[in-house]
Short mmCIF file of C-alpha atoms and ligand atoms in Angstrom, two decimals:
data_model
loop_
_atom_site.label_atom_id
_atom_site.label_comp_id
_atom_site.label_asym_id
_atom_site.label_seq_id
_atom_site.Cartn_x
_atom_site.Cartn_y
_atom_site.Cartn_z
CA MET M 1 0.00 0.00 0.00
CA SER M 2 1.49 3.35 -0.93
CA ALA M 3 2.04 5.99 1.74
CA ARG M 4 -0.52 8.25 0.08
CA VAL M 5 -3.25 5.61 0.25
CA VAL M 6 -2.50 5.00 3.94
CA ILE M 7 -2.65 8.71 4.68
CA THR M 8 -5.95 9.05 2.82
CA ILE M 9 -7.44 6.15 4.77
CA VAL M 10 -6.20 7.58 8.06
CA LEU M 11 -7.69 10.97 7.19
CA ARG M 12 -11.01 9.33 6.26
CA VAL M 13 -11.10 7.41 9.52
CA ARG M 14 -10.24 10.58 11.43
CA THR M 15 -12.96 12.57 9.64
CA PHE M 16 -15.49 9.83 10.30
CA ARG M 17 -14.56 9.68 13.98
CA THR M 18 -14.74 13.43 14.38
CA GLU M 19 -18.13 13.45 12.63
CA SER M 20 -19.48 10.65 14.77
CA SER M 21 -18.23 12.19 18.01
CA ARG M 22 -19.79 15.47 16.93
CA TRP M 23 -23.09 13.63 16.50
CA SER M 24 -22.93 12.00 19.91
CA GLY M 25 -21.82 15.34 21.37
CA ALA M 26 -24.83 17.07 19.85
CA ALA M 27 -27.16 14.39 21.09
CA SER M 28 -25.96 14.65 24.65
CA ALA M 29 -25.77 18.45 24.78
CA ARG M 30 -29.21 18.35 26.34
CA ARG M 31 -27.65 16.46 29.22
CA LEU M 32 -25.27 19.36 29.92
CA LEU M 33 -22.40 17.90 27.88
CA MET M 34 -20.29 20.08 25.65
CA PRO M 35 -19.35 18.86 22.13
CA ALA M 36 -16.49 16.33 21.97
CA ARG M 37 -12.97 17.67 21.61
CA GLU M 38 -9.98 16.05 19.99
CA THR M 39 -6.32 16.86 20.56
CA GLU M 40 -2.85 15.45 20.33
CA ALA M 41 -1.72 14.96 23.94
CA ILE M 42 1.00 13.77 26.30
CA ILE M 43 -0.15 11.76 29.32
CA LEU M 44 1.28 13.41 32.45
CA LYS M 45 -0.14 11.29 35.25
CA THR M 46 -2.63 8.52 35.83
CA PHE M 47 -4.16 7.16 39.02
CA PRO M 48 -6.48 4.20 39.54
CA LEU M 49 -10.00 5.36 40.33
CA GLY M 50 -12.51 2.96 41.84
CA GLU M 51 -12.62 -0.58 40.47
CA ALA M 52 -12.11 -0.02 36.77
CA ASP M 53 -11.50 3.64 35.97
CA ARG M 54 -8.48 5.89 35.68
CA LEU M 55 -7.99 9.50 36.60
CA VAL M 56 -5.75 10.99 33.91
CA SER M 57 -3.92 14.29 33.63
CA PHE M 58 -2.71 15.16 30.15
CA LEU M 59 -1.18 18.07 28.28
CA GLY M 60 -3.24 18.66 25.14
CA ARG M 61 -1.33 20.32 22.33
CA SER M 62 -4.34 22.52 21.53
CA THR M 63 -6.06 22.53 24.93
CA GLY M 64 -3.36 22.81 27.62
CA ARG M 65 -3.33 20.67 30.75
CA VAL M 66 -6.62 18.87 31.36
CA ARG M 67 -7.75 16.32 33.96
CA GLY M 68 -10.31 13.68 33.21
CA VAL M 69 -11.76 10.28 33.92
CA ALA M 70 -11.23 7.35 31.60
CA ALA M 71 -14.13 5.07 32.51
CA GLY M 72 -13.35 1.36 32.28
CA ALA M 73 -9.71 2.04 31.31
CA ARG M 74 -8.42 -0.58 33.74
CA ARG M 75 -10.58 -3.39 32.39
CA LEU M 76 -8.60 -5.93 30.38
CA LYS M 77 -10.76 -5.67 27.29
CA ASN M 78 -10.62 -1.87 27.25
CA ARG M 79 -8.94 -0.92 24.00
CA TYR M 80 -7.31 2.35 24.98
CA GLY M 81 -6.43 1.74 28.65
CA SER M 82 -2.87 0.66 27.79
CA THR M 83 -2.16 3.92 25.93
CA LEU M 84 -2.62 5.97 29.12
CA GLU M 85 0.93 5.57 30.44
CA VAL M 86 3.19 8.37 31.69
CA LEU M 87 4.53 10.53 28.83
CA PHE M 88 2.92 8.43 26.10
CA HIS M 89 2.01 10.53 23.09
CA VAL M 90 -1.59 10.01 22.06
CA GLN M 91 -4.52 11.38 20.11
CA ILE M 92 -7.30 11.85 22.64
CA TRP M 93 -11.05 12.45 22.43
CA TYR M 94 -13.01 13.78 25.39
CA VAL M 95 -16.10 15.67 26.40
CA GLU M 96 -16.26 18.54 28.84
CA LYS M 97 -19.10 18.96 31.23
CA GLU M 98 -20.32 22.39 32.13
CA THR M 99 -20.76 21.60 35.75
CA ARG M 100 -17.67 19.50 36.50
CA GLU M 101 -13.97 20.12 36.61
CA LEU M 102 -13.07 16.69 35.18
CA VAL M 103 -13.61 15.87 31.52
CA ARG M 104 -14.76 12.46 30.33
CA ILE M 105 -12.18 10.69 28.16
CA GLN M 106 -13.84 8.72 25.38
CA GLN M 107 -10.98 7.37 23.32
CA ALA M 108 -7.18 7.51 23.00
CA ASP M 109 -5.05 6.29 20.09
CA LEU M 110 -1.36 5.71 20.60
CA LEU M 111 0.94 7.89 18.48
CA GLU M 112 4.20 7.15 20.26
CA SER M 113 5.14 5.05 23.28
CA PHE M 114 8.26 4.92 25.41
CA HIS M 115 8.22 1.26 26.36
CA LYS M 116 11.93 0.84 26.94
CA ALA M 117 12.04 3.83 29.30
CA GLN M 118 8.77 2.79 30.92
CA SER M 119 9.86 -0.77 31.74
CA ASP M 120 13.30 0.12 33.15
CA TYR M 121 13.18 1.39 36.74
CA GLY M 122 16.08 3.82 36.34
CA LEU M 123 14.79 5.29 33.08
CA SER M 124 11.20 5.49 34.30
CA THR M 125 12.46 7.61 37.20
CA GLY M 126 13.69 10.15 34.64
CA LEU M 127 10.25 10.21 33.02
CA ALA M 128 8.62 10.57 36.45
CA VAL M 129 10.65 13.73 37.16
CA ILE M 130 9.50 15.28 33.87
CA SER M 131 5.92 14.30 34.64
CA GLU M 132 5.97 15.75 38.18
CA ILE M 133 7.47 19.06 37.03
CA CYS M 134 4.92 19.47 34.21
CA GLU M 135 2.05 18.61 36.50
CA LEU M 136 3.15 21.34 38.94
CA ILE M 137 4.22 24.16 36.64
CA LEU M 138 1.70 23.98 33.80
CA PRO M 139 -1.51 25.88 34.54
CA GLU M 140 -4.72 24.09 33.56
CA HIS M 141 -6.22 24.88 30.12
CA GLU M 142 -3.23 26.96 29.03
CA VAL M 143 -1.69 25.92 25.71
CA SER M 144 2.10 25.61 25.77
CA GLU M 145 3.56 24.51 22.44
CA PRO M 146 7.22 24.96 23.55
CA MET M 147 6.69 22.76 26.64
CA PHE M 148 4.81 20.19 24.56
CA ARG M 149 7.76 19.91 22.17
CA LEU M 150 10.30 19.93 25.00
CA ILE M 151 8.63 17.02 26.84
CA LEU M 152 8.49 14.92 23.66
CA LEU M 153 12.09 15.71 22.77
CA ALA M 154 13.35 14.74 26.23
CA ALA M 155 11.25 11.54 26.43
CA ARG M 156 12.38 10.45 22.95
CA GLU M 157 16.01 10.94 23.90
CA VAL M 158 15.63 8.97 27.16
CA GLU M 159 14.11 6.15 25.08
CA ARG M 160 16.66 6.38 22.23
CA THR M 161 19.84 6.73 24.28
CA GLY M 162 18.85 4.58 27.26
CA GLY M 163 20.02 7.27 29.70
CA TRP M 164 18.43 10.26 31.40
CA ASN M 165 21.43 12.33 32.47
CA LEU M 166 21.65 14.59 29.43
CA PRO M 167 17.91 14.63 28.50
CA LEU M 168 16.85 15.52 32.04
CA SER M 169 19.51 18.20 32.33
CA TYR M 170 18.33 19.71 29.03
CA PHE M 171 14.69 19.44 30.09
CA ALA M 172 15.30 21.13 33.46
CA PHE M 173 17.40 23.90 31.91
CA TRP M 174 14.77 24.69 29.24
CA THR M 175 11.91 24.51 31.74
CA VAL M 176 13.66 27.19 33.80
CA ARG M 177 14.35 29.21 30.68
CA LEU M 178 10.77 28.97 29.33
CA GLY M 179 9.48 29.85 32.80
CA GLY M 180 11.55 33.05 32.68
CA TRP M 181 13.45 32.00 35.82
CA LEU M 182 16.93 31.72 34.40
CA PRO M 183 19.36 33.92 36.36
CA ARG M 184 22.16 35.93 34.78
CA PHE M 185 25.12 33.68 34.17
CA ASP M 186 27.77 36.39 33.87
CA ARG M 187 27.35 38.51 37.04
CA CYS M 188 26.71 38.13 40.74
CA VAL M 189 23.07 38.82 41.59
CA ALA M 190 24.07 40.52 44.87
CA CYS M 191 27.08 42.74 44.03
CA ASP M 192 26.93 42.75 40.21
CA SER M 193 30.60 41.84 39.79
CA PRO M 194 31.38 39.69 36.72
CA PHE M 195 32.28 36.02 37.27
CA GLY M 196 34.82 35.91 34.45
CA SER M 197 36.44 32.50 34.64
CA ASN M 198 35.57 32.05 38.35
CA ALA M 199 32.94 29.71 39.71
CA ALA M 200 29.53 30.92 40.85
CA TYR M 201 27.29 29.63 43.67
CA TYR M 202 23.57 29.00 44.16
CA ASP M 203 21.01 27.40 46.44
CA ALA M 204 17.28 26.67 46.45
CA HIS M 205 16.42 29.49 48.89
CA GLN M 206 16.96 32.44 46.56
CA PRO M 207 17.10 32.99 42.82
CA GLY M 208 20.31 33.94 41.08
CA LEU M 209 24.01 33.11 41.04
CA PHE M 210 26.39 34.50 43.66
CA CYS M 211 30.12 35.27 43.57
CA GLU M 212 32.77 33.90 45.91
CA LYS M 213 32.50 36.95 48.21
CA CYS M 214 28.69 37.02 48.40
CA ARG M 215 28.10 33.26 48.67
CA ARG M 216 26.27 32.05 51.77
CA PRO M 217 26.96 28.93 53.81
CA GLY M 218 25.66 25.74 52.22
CA MET M 219 25.58 27.13 48.68
CA LYS M 220 26.52 24.80 45.83
CA LEU M 221 29.17 25.28 43.21
CA PHE M 222 28.22 26.33 39.65
CA ARG M 223 31.42 25.86 37.64
CA PRO M 224 32.32 27.70 34.41
CA GLU M 225 32.01 24.33 32.57
CA VAL M 226 28.39 24.16 33.69
CA ARG M 227 27.76 27.66 32.31
CA ALA M 228 29.33 26.52 29.02
CA LEU M 229 27.00 23.50 28.84
CA ALA M 230 24.00 25.75 29.51
CA GLU M 231 25.08 27.93 26.58
CA ARG M 232 25.21 24.82 24.36
CA PHE M 233 21.74 23.81 25.51
CA ALA M 234 20.46 27.30 24.70
CA GLY M 235 21.70 27.06 21.12
CA GLU M 236 21.49 23.38 20.13
CA ARG M 237 18.70 20.82 19.97
CA LEU M 238 19.05 17.93 22.40
CA ASP M 239 19.01 15.26 19.68
CA ARG M 240 21.90 16.96 17.89
CA ILE M 241 24.15 17.05 20.97
CA GLU M 242 26.39 14.04 21.15
CA TYR M 243 26.82 12.83 24.70
CA GLU M 244 30.43 12.58 25.76
CA LYS M 245 31.64 11.10 29.00
CA SER M 246 33.27 14.44 29.88
CA MET M 247 29.80 16.08 30.02
CA GLN M 248 28.55 13.76 32.73
CA THR M 249 29.44 15.93 35.75
CA SER M 250 28.42 19.24 34.15
CA ALA M 251 25.09 17.75 33.03
CA ARG M 252 24.38 16.59 36.58
CA GLU M 253 25.39 19.93 38.12
CA LEU M 254 23.32 21.92 35.63
CA ARG M 255 20.32 19.68 36.26
CA GLU M 256 20.67 20.08 40.03
CA ALA M 257 20.85 23.88 39.76
CA ALA M 258 17.86 24.00 37.39
CA LEU M 259 15.82 21.73 39.68
CA ALA M 260 16.72 23.97 42.63
CA TRP M 261 15.41 27.03 40.73
CA ILE M 262 12.25 25.14 39.77
CA GLU M 263 11.72 24.23 43.45
CA TYR M 264 12.35 27.84 44.49
CA HIS M 265 9.63 29.06 42.13
CA LEU M 266 7.20 26.27 43.04
CA GLU M 267 7.90 26.87 46.73
CA ARG M 268 8.02 23.14 47.27
CA ARG M 269 10.29 20.13 46.96
CA LEU M 270 9.97 17.79 44.00
CA LYS M 271 9.08 14.33 45.31
CA THR M 272 10.74 12.46 42.45
CA ARG M 273 14.05 14.26 42.88
CA GLU M 274 15.31 11.98 45.63
CA LEU M 275 14.65 8.93 43.48
CA LEU M 276 17.14 10.25 40.94
CA GLU M 277 19.95 10.03 43.46
CA THR M 278 19.28 6.32 44.02
CA THR M 279 19.17 5.19 40.37
ZN1 ZN F 1 28.88 39.14 44.67
#
């Protein structure tokens, strides 16, 4: 079958589905249901709910972060239940209710899974950190195309390379940058003197980088090599950066600093962060 034929069939099926869900949406509008919506989405979190259902939080590419119930998703014969795994990339159909906060998930088709990362404890910890951060920083119903692309890029690289050190470092750095929380890397936030080739210092209790003179007890080192890696991250796509053994320490230090800034802005500790230290 040629690619064009496949695409045409897929488009037909899609159109049919959208039409049929529109019909059912229209029919149930009288019961306070809004018309069905469809979006590409990344599953952020799922929890068992009752005997057979799942509570699912997802980031819709065109809808932002949404929480909903997938009824019957935990039953064996349910066709889409297995697609609702953390960071899986899906096409999702759901209906909103005027009176409730949770949407009702009707259907999910798998676009991309991360089975290798999902089934390995160490790798799944990396995915869990991404999921926890997104769940906490992304406001509900607010579209964020850059974060959507960043999550997919990081998850794909964890899956492809079989390691989370570089992907998670890149993810944390860009999350801080997209959040507008990145401190100046060239000057001390307290006395404004330039770092030059000297190290800087930071902690999770205040934003910014400090110089040797202004550093407070307990602050962590932010070496010039870490600043250099951050500059690479700012200018290069993750999947074009070749991981070298020499980057290992800088990637870890940059990730730790970025996670500290994320925690500062969230005003809470990330639960998954400790798990990273043990994998
Ligand atoms: Zn200073």
